[in-house]
Amino acid sequence: MVLPRAPKALFFDVFGTCVDWRTTVTDALELGSHRALDSAEKSLSSAVRLKASNMTVEDWGNLAQEWRNTYKRFTKTLAADPSLHWKTIDDHHLDSIRELLAEWKLEGLWADEEVRALSLIWHRLNPWLDSSPGITELNRLFQTATLSNGNFSLLNDLTAHAQMKFTHIFSAELFGAYKPSPTVYLGAASALHLQPSDCAMVAAHLNDLKAAKSHGMQVIYVERPREEDWSKEEVEQARRDGWVDLWITNEEDGFLTMAQKLGVKLDEEMLKGFRAHSDPN
């Protein structure tokens, strides 16, 4: 066992760690724009039509990133001040995309019901290629659970869409707080009748892992493209400091490598097939 002690449960961050939100959301925004521009039934203002027509894939990606950034600020604010009015992630996603469309001068590109439907794209994010098979393999030795700020309906839809067969679905909503509040980490361990030290938090974000570590959990870092908010220097310092218990790099096979390092014996033919599919060259 590569961890200080064998965990009984693995808790997973979801957005970015298990699913590639950036590609899915960017594609949904761009496709939705093309449909709106090509619709014979829409009457778009010339300013909105010109703005949307000039948007590149990179521009839609930047809008997706801003949308994601509002989520980070929102959850951090509520985690720091429990007295604030509770609001679900679904409600936040709808409110924030409305605000962003106004800021980007894209109001009117979609009708209100279309904006509502678009805000639910977070229920249908596509997984990283290793997520579904890796979680299935990890289930052979451990309890596995989401530990995400996403609300229950979002997580239930998302895990079904991505075919990620966690043994438990835990949402911050269950604990009335958002990560990085200690209530979430400690509440999740307690829900499984475990001590925090019997649990490991899995995430592609060092700030999430640092919080989990401070509350007694073991921590596993799984690198994902463009997911880390810390600077390169801060990441390297964290690696030198050694507080991350297991570090899976981008060059490895994500959750499958994690499973192997945690003692799961993987079928070599399955692993070869996965590698051939993920890197056809």
PDB file of N, CA and C in Angstrom, residues 136-199:
ATOM      1  N   THR A 136     -14.720   1.528 -11.666  1.00  0.00           N
ATOM      2  CA  THR A 136     -15.188   0.142 -11.598  1.00  0.00           C
ATOM      3  C   THR A 136     -14.136  -0.757 -10.971  1.00  0.00           C
ATOM      4  N   GLU A 137     -12.886  -0.573 -11.353  1.00  0.00           N
ATOM      5  CA  GLU A 137     -11.808  -1.387 -10.777  1.00  0.00           C
ATOM      6  C   GLU A 137     -11.596  -1.071  -9.298  1.00  0.00           C
ATOM      7  N   LEU A 138     -11.659   0.198  -8.942  1.00  0.00           N
ATOM      8  CA  LEU A 138     -11.457   0.598  -7.541  1.00  0.00           C
ATOM      9  C   LEU A 138     -12.563   0.053  -6.642  1.00  0.00           C
ATOM     10  N   ASN A 139     -13.762  -0.126  -7.206  1.00  0.00           N
ATOM     11  CA  ASN A 139     -14.870  -0.679  -6.424  1.00  0.00           C
ATOM     12  C   ASN A 139     -14.591  -2.096  -5.927  1.00  0.00           C
ATOM     13  N   ARG A 140     -13.630  -2.754  -6.524  1.00  0.00           N
ATOM     14  CA  ARG A 140     -13.307  -4.122  -6.100  1.00  0.00           C
ATOM     15  C   ARG A 140     -12.691  -4.154  -4.708  1.00  0.00           C
ATOM     16  N   LEU A 141     -12.024  -3.061  -4.307  1.00  0.00           N
ATOM     17  CA  LEU A 141     -11.349  -3.042  -3.006  1.00  0.00           C
ATOM     18  C   LEU A 141     -11.866  -1.972  -2.050  1.00  0.00           C
ATOM     19  N   PHE A 142     -12.548  -0.949  -2.584  1.00  0.00           N
ATOM     20  CA  PHE A 142     -12.902   0.201  -1.749  1.00  0.00           C
ATOM     21  C   PHE A 142     -14.351   0.621  -1.953  1.00  0.00           C
ATOM     22  N   GLN A 143     -14.879   1.309  -0.952  1.00  0.00           N
ATOM     23  CA  GLN A 143     -16.077   2.090  -1.184  1.00  0.00           C
ATOM     24  C   GLN A 143     -15.657   3.339  -1.956  1.00  0.00           C
ATOM     25  N   THR A 144     -16.445   3.726  -2.920  1.00  0.00           N
ATOM     26  CA  THR A 144     -16.144   4.935  -3.691  1.00  0.00           C
ATOM     27  C   THR A 144     -17.349   5.868  -3.636  1.00  0.00           C
ATOM     28  N   ALA A 145     -17.084   7.156  -3.528  1.00  0.00           N
ATOM     29  CA  ALA A 145     -18.185   8.108  -3.405  1.00  0.00           C
ATOM     30  C   ALA A 145     -17.807   9.440  -4.036  1.00  0.00           C
ATOM     31  N   THR A 146     -18.768  10.068  -4.681  1.00  0.00           N
ATOM     32  CA  THR A 146     -18.564  11.454  -5.092  1.00  0.00           C
ATOM     33  C   THR A 146     -18.518  12.307  -3.822  1.00  0.00           C
ATOM     34  N   LEU A 147     -17.712  13.334  -3.850  1.00  0.00           N
ATOM     35  CA  LEU A 147     -17.748  14.353  -2.798  1.00  0.00           C
ATOM     36  C   LEU A 147     -17.580  15.688  -3.512  1.00  0.00           C
ATOM     37  N   SER A 148     -18.696  16.143  -4.029  1.00  0.00           N
ATOM     38  CA  SER A 148     -18.722  17.288  -4.939  1.00  0.00           C
ATOM     39  C   SER A 148     -19.661  18.356  -4.418  1.00  0.00           C
ATOM     40  N   ASN A 149     -19.416  19.582  -4.845  1.00  0.00           N
ATOM     41  CA  ASN A 149     -20.334  20.676  -4.516  1.00  0.00           C
ATOM     42  C   ASN A 149     -21.603  20.627  -5.367  1.00  0.00           C
ATOM     43  N   GLY A 150     -21.604  19.805  -6.399  1.00  0.00           N
ATOM     44  CA  GLY A 150     -22.800  19.661  -7.223  1.00  0.00           C
ATOM     45  C   GLY A 150     -23.976  19.135  -6.412  1.00  0.00           C
ATOM     46  N   ASN A 151     -25.193  19.572  -6.771  1.00  0.00           N
ATOM     47  CA  ASN A 151     -26.371  19.100  -6.046  1.00  0.00           C
ATOM     48  C   ASN A 151     -26.703  17.658  -6.463  1.00  0.00           C
ATOM     49  N   PHE A 152     -27.594  17.005  -5.676  1.00  0.00           N
ATOM     50  CA  PHE A 152     -27.869  15.585  -5.876  1.00  0.00           C
ATOM     51  C   PHE A 152     -28.374  15.281  -7.284  1.00  0.00           C
ATOM     52  N   SER A 153     -29.352  16.043  -7.768  1.00  0.00           N
ATOM     53  CA  SER A 153     -29.907  15.735  -9.083  1.00  0.00           C
ATOM     54  C   SER A 153     -28.837  15.859 -10.160  1.00  0.00           C
ATOM     55  N   LEU A 154     -27.965  16.863 -10.032  1.00  0.00           N
ATOM     56  CA  LEU A 154     -26.876  17.035 -10.973  1.00  0.00           C
ATOM     57  C   LEU A 154     -25.954  15.816 -10.945  1.00  0.00           C
ATOM     58  N   LEU A 155     -25.543  15.406  -9.761  1.00  0.00           N
ATOM     59  CA  LEU A 155     -24.601  14.297  -9.634  1.00  0.00           C
ATOM     60  C   LEU A 155     -25.209  12.974 -10.079  1.00  0.00           C
ATOM     61  N   ASN A 156     -26.484  12.765  -9.780  1.00  0.00           N
ATOM     62  CA  ASN A 156     -27.135  11.531 -10.226  1.00  0.00           C
ATOM     63  C   ASN A 156     -27.190  11.463 -11.748  1.00  0.00           C
ATOM     64  N   ASP A 157     -27.564  12.582 -12.380  1.00  0.00           N
ATOM     65  CA  ASP A 157     -27.610  12.618 -13.843  1.00  0.00           C
ATOM     66  C   ASP A 157     -26.215  12.460 -14.436  1.00  0.00           C
ATOM     67  N   LEU A 158     -25.258  13.154 -13.844  1.00  0.00           N
ATOM     68  CA  LEU A 158     -23.896  13.167 -14.378  1.00  0.00           C
ATOM     69  C   LEU A 158     -23.231  11.799 -14.289  1.00  0.00           C
ATOM     70  N   THR A 159     -23.347  11.152 -13.143  1.00  0.00           N
ATOM     71  CA  THR A 159     -22.712   9.842 -12.993  1.00  0.00           C
ATOM     72  C   THR A 159     -23.366   8.795 -13.887  1.00  0.00           C
ATOM     73  N   ALA A 160     -24.686   8.935 -14.108  1.00  0.00           N
ATOM     74  CA  ALA A 160     -25.363   8.016 -15.031  1.00  0.00           C
ATOM     75  C   ALA A 160     -24.908   8.273 -16.466  1.00  0.00           C
ATOM     76  N   HIS A 161     -24.839   9.549 -16.854  1.00  0.00           N
ATOM     77  CA  HIS A 161     -24.414   9.903 -18.207  1.00  0.00           C
ATOM     78  C   HIS A 161     -22.990   9.404 -18.473  1.00  0.00           C
ATOM     79  N   ALA A 162     -22.102   9.575 -17.499  1.00  0.00           N
ATOM     80  CA  ALA A 162     -20.697   9.222 -17.668  1.00  0.00           C
ATOM     81  C   ALA A 162     -20.411   7.758 -17.335  1.00  0.00           C
ATOM     82  N   GLN A 163     -21.442   7.020 -16.923  1.00  0.00           N
ATOM     83  CA  GLN A 163     -21.301   5.602 -16.561  1.00  0.00           C
ATOM     84  C   GLN A 163     -20.217   5.396 -15.497  1.00  0.00           C
ATOM     85  N   MET A 164     -20.243   6.263 -14.504  1.00  0.00           N
ATOM     86  CA  MET A 164     -19.321   6.144 -13.374  1.00  0.00           C
ATOM     87  C   MET A 164     -20.085   5.502 -12.212  1.00  0.00           C
ATOM     88  N   LYS A 165     -19.754   4.269 -11.911  1.00  0.00           N
ATOM     89  CA  LYS A 165     -20.544   3.471 -10.967  1.00  0.00           C
ATOM     90  C   LYS A 165     -19.986   3.567  -9.545  1.00  0.00           C
ATOM     91  N   PHE A 166     -20.067   4.745  -8.974  1.00  0.00           N
ATOM     92  CA  PHE A 166     -19.670   4.930  -7.578  1.00  0.00           C
ATOM     93  C   PHE A 166     -20.584   4.102  -6.674  1.00  0.00           C
ATOM     94  N   THR A 167     -20.037   3.672  -5.542  1.00  0.00           N
ATOM     95  CA  THR A 167     -20.883   2.935  -4.596  1.00  0.00           C
ATOM     96  C   THR A 167     -21.780   3.870  -3.799  1.00  0.00           C
ATOM     97  N   HIS A 168     -21.426   5.164  -3.731  1.00  0.00           N
ATOM     98  CA  HIS A 168     -22.237   6.157  -3.033  1.00  0.00           C
ATOM     99  C   HIS A 168     -22.184   7.478  -3.794  1.00  0.00           C
ATOM    100  N   ILE A 169     -23.260   8.237  -3.731  1.00  0.00           N
ATOM    101  CA  ILE A 169     -23.293   9.595  -4.279  1.00  0.00           C
ATOM    102  C   ILE A 169     -23.469  10.555  -3.105  1.00  0.00           C
ATOM    103  N   PHE A 170     -22.420  11.301  -2.796  1.00  0.00           N
ATOM    104  CA  PHE A 170     -22.479  12.311  -1.750  1.00  0.00           C
ATOM    105  C   PHE A 170     -22.344  13.687  -2.384  1.00  0.00           C
ATOM    106  N   SER A 171     -23.220  14.563  -1.981  1.00  0.00           N
ATOM    107  CA  SER A 171     -23.191  15.952  -2.420  1.00  0.00           C
ATOM    108  C   SER A 171     -22.976  16.841  -1.210  1.00  0.00           C
ATOM    109  N   ALA A 172     -22.294  17.957  -1.418  1.00  0.00           N
ATOM    110  CA  ALA A 172     -22.147  18.935  -0.341  1.00  0.00           C
ATOM    111  C   ALA A 172     -23.508  19.366   0.183  1.00  0.00           C
ATOM    112  N   GLU A 173     -24.501  19.294  -0.684  1.00  0.00           N
ATOM    113  CA  GLU A 173     -25.872  19.634  -0.316  1.00  0.00           C
ATOM    114  C   GLU A 173     -26.331  18.838   0.904  1.00  0.00           C
ATOM    115  N   LEU A 174     -25.861  17.597   1.012  1.00  0.00           N
ATOM    116  CA  LEU A 174     -26.218  16.731   2.134  1.00  0.00           C
ATOM    117  C   LEU A 174     -25.758  17.317   3.462  1.00  0.00           C
ATOM    118  N   PHE A 175     -24.683  18.078   3.433  1.00  0.00           N
ATOM    119  CA  PHE A 175     -24.074  18.590   4.659  1.00  0.00           C
ATOM    120  C   PHE A 175     -24.338  20.088   4.861  1.00  0.00           C
ATOM    121  N   GLY A 176     -25.105  20.695   3.968  1.00  0.00           N
ATOM    122  CA  GLY A 176     -25.471  22.096   4.117  1.00  0.00           C
ATOM    123  C   GLY A 176     -24.304  23.056   4.038  1.00  0.00           C
ATOM    124  N   ALA A 177     -23.271  22.673   3.292  1.00  0.00           N
ATOM    125  CA  ALA A 177     -22.090  23.526   3.151  1.00  0.00           C
ATOM    126  C   ALA A 177     -21.416  23.179   1.834  1.00  0.00           C
ATOM    127  N   TYR A 178     -20.434  23.979   1.454  1.00  0.00           N
ATOM    128  CA  TYR A 178     -19.662  23.694   0.253  1.00  0.00           C
ATOM    129  C   TYR A 178     -18.191  23.512   0.619  1.00  0.00           C
ATOM    130  N   LYS A 179     -17.521  22.638  -0.126  1.00  0.00           N
ATOM    131  CA  LYS A 179     -16.067  22.549   0.032  1.00  0.00           C
ATOM    132  C   LYS A 179     -15.463  23.916  -0.268  1.00  0.00           C
ATOM    133  N   PRO A 180     -14.445  24.328   0.494  1.00  0.00           N
ATOM    134  CA  PRO A 180     -13.627  23.538   1.412  1.00  0.00           C
ATOM    135  C   PRO A 180     -14.060  23.588   2.883  1.00  0.00           C
ATOM    136  N   SER A 181     -15.333  23.758   3.178  1.00  0.00           N
ATOM    137  CA  SER A 181     -15.782  23.732   4.569  1.00  0.00           C
ATOM    138  C   SER A 181     -15.474  22.376   5.203  1.00  0.00           C
ATOM    139  N   PRO A 182     -14.971  22.357   6.420  1.00  0.00           N
ATOM    140  CA  PRO A 182     -14.707  21.073   7.088  1.00  0.00           C
ATOM    141  C   PRO A 182     -15.955  20.222   7.239  1.00  0.00           C
ATOM    142  N   THR A 183     -17.119  20.865   7.281  1.00  0.00           N
ATOM    143  CA  THR A 183     -18.375  20.136   7.421  1.00  0.00           C
ATOM    144  C   THR A 183     -18.549  19.093   6.324  1.00  0.00           C
ATOM    145  N   VAL A 184     -18.074  19.386   5.135  1.00  0.00           N
ATOM    146  CA  VAL A 184     -18.246  18.472   4.001  1.00  0.00           C
ATOM    147  C   VAL A 184     -17.342  17.250   4.154  1.00  0.00           C
ATOM    148  N   TYR A 185     -16.062  17.467   4.405  1.00  0.00           N
ATOM    149  CA  TYR A 185     -15.120  16.346   4.507  1.00  0.00           C
ATOM    150  C   TYR A 185     -15.445  15.460   5.713  1.00  0.00           C
ATOM    151  N   LEU A 186     -15.652  16.088   6.857  1.00  0.00           N
ATOM    152  CA  LEU A 186     -15.927  15.321   8.075  1.00  0.00           C
ATOM    153  C   LEU A 186     -17.296  14.653   8.000  1.00  0.00           C
ATOM    154  N   GLY A 187     -18.250  15.354   7.372  1.00  0.00           N
ATOM    155  CA  GLY A 187     -19.581  14.779   7.229  1.00  0.00           C
ATOM    156  C   GLY A 187     -19.578  13.548   6.346  1.00  0.00           C
ATOM    157  N   ALA A 188     -18.778  13.561   5.292  1.00  0.00           N
ATOM    158  CA  ALA A 188     -18.710  12.413   4.392  1.00  0.00           C
ATOM    159  C   ALA A 188     -18.124  11.196   5.093  1.00  0.00           C
ATOM    160  N   ALA A 189     -17.059  11.398   5.858  1.00  0.00           N
ATOM    161  CA  ALA A 189     -16.467  10.283   6.597  1.00  0.00           C
ATOM    162  C   ALA A 189     -17.469   9.727   7.603  1.00  0.00           C
ATOM    163  N   SER A 190     -18.136  10.626   8.307  1.00  0.00           N
ATOM    164  CA  SER A 190     -19.111  10.208   9.309  1.00  0.00           C
ATOM    165  C   SER A 190     -20.272   9.450   8.679  1.00  0.00           C
ATOM    166  N   ALA A 191     -20.690   9.858   7.477  1.00  0.00           N
ATOM    167  CA  ALA A 191     -21.808   9.197   6.806  1.00  0.00           C
ATOM    168  C   ALA A 191     -21.502   7.724   6.515  1.00  0.00           C
ATOM    169  N   LEU A 192     -20.219   7.405   6.374  1.00  0.00           N
ATOM    170  CA  LEU A 192     -19.824   6.015   6.146  1.00  0.00           C
ATOM    171  C   LEU A 192     -19.327   5.351   7.434  1.00  0.00           C
ATOM    172  N   HIS A 193     -19.514   6.058   8.562  1.00  0.00           N
ATOM    173  CA  HIS A 193     -19.099   5.554   9.878  1.00  0.00           C
ATOM    174  C   HIS A 193     -17.594   5.252   9.911  1.00  0.00           C
ATOM    175  N   LEU A 194     -16.837   6.170   9.317  1.00  0.00           N
ATOM    176  CA  LEU A 194     -15.394   6.022   9.251  1.00  0.00           C
ATOM    177  C   LEU A 194     -14.703   7.221   9.878  1.00  0.00           C
ATOM    178  N   GLN A 195     -13.474   7.001  10.325  1.00  0.00           N
ATOM    179  CA  GLN A 195     -12.617   8.096  10.729  1.00  0.00           C
ATOM    180  C   GLN A 195     -12.033   8.753   9.479  1.00  0.00           C
ATOM    181  N   PRO A 196     -11.757  10.060   9.505  1.00  0.00           N
ATOM    182  CA  PRO A 196     -11.164  10.706   8.324  1.00  0.00           C
ATOM    183  C   PRO A 196      -9.897  10.003   7.838  1.00  0.00           C
ATOM    184  N   SER A 197      -9.099   9.470   8.761  1.00  0.00           N
ATOM    185  CA  SER A 197      -7.857   8.804   8.370  1.00  0.00           C
ATOM    186  C   SER A 197      -8.089   7.509   7.610  1.00  0.00           C
ATOM    187  N   ASP A 198      -9.306   6.979   7.672  1.00  0.00           N
ATOM    188  CA  ASP A 198      -9.662   5.776   6.920  1.00  0.00           C
ATOM    189  C   ASP A 198     -10.137   6.118   5.508  1.00  0.00           C
ATOM    190  N   CYS A 199     -10.118   7.412   5.169  1.00  0.00           N
ATOM    191  CA  CYS A 199     -10.629   7.879   3.888  1.00  0.00           C
ATOM    192  C   CYS A 199      -9.522   8.585   3.106  1.00  0.00           C
TER     193      CYS A 199
END
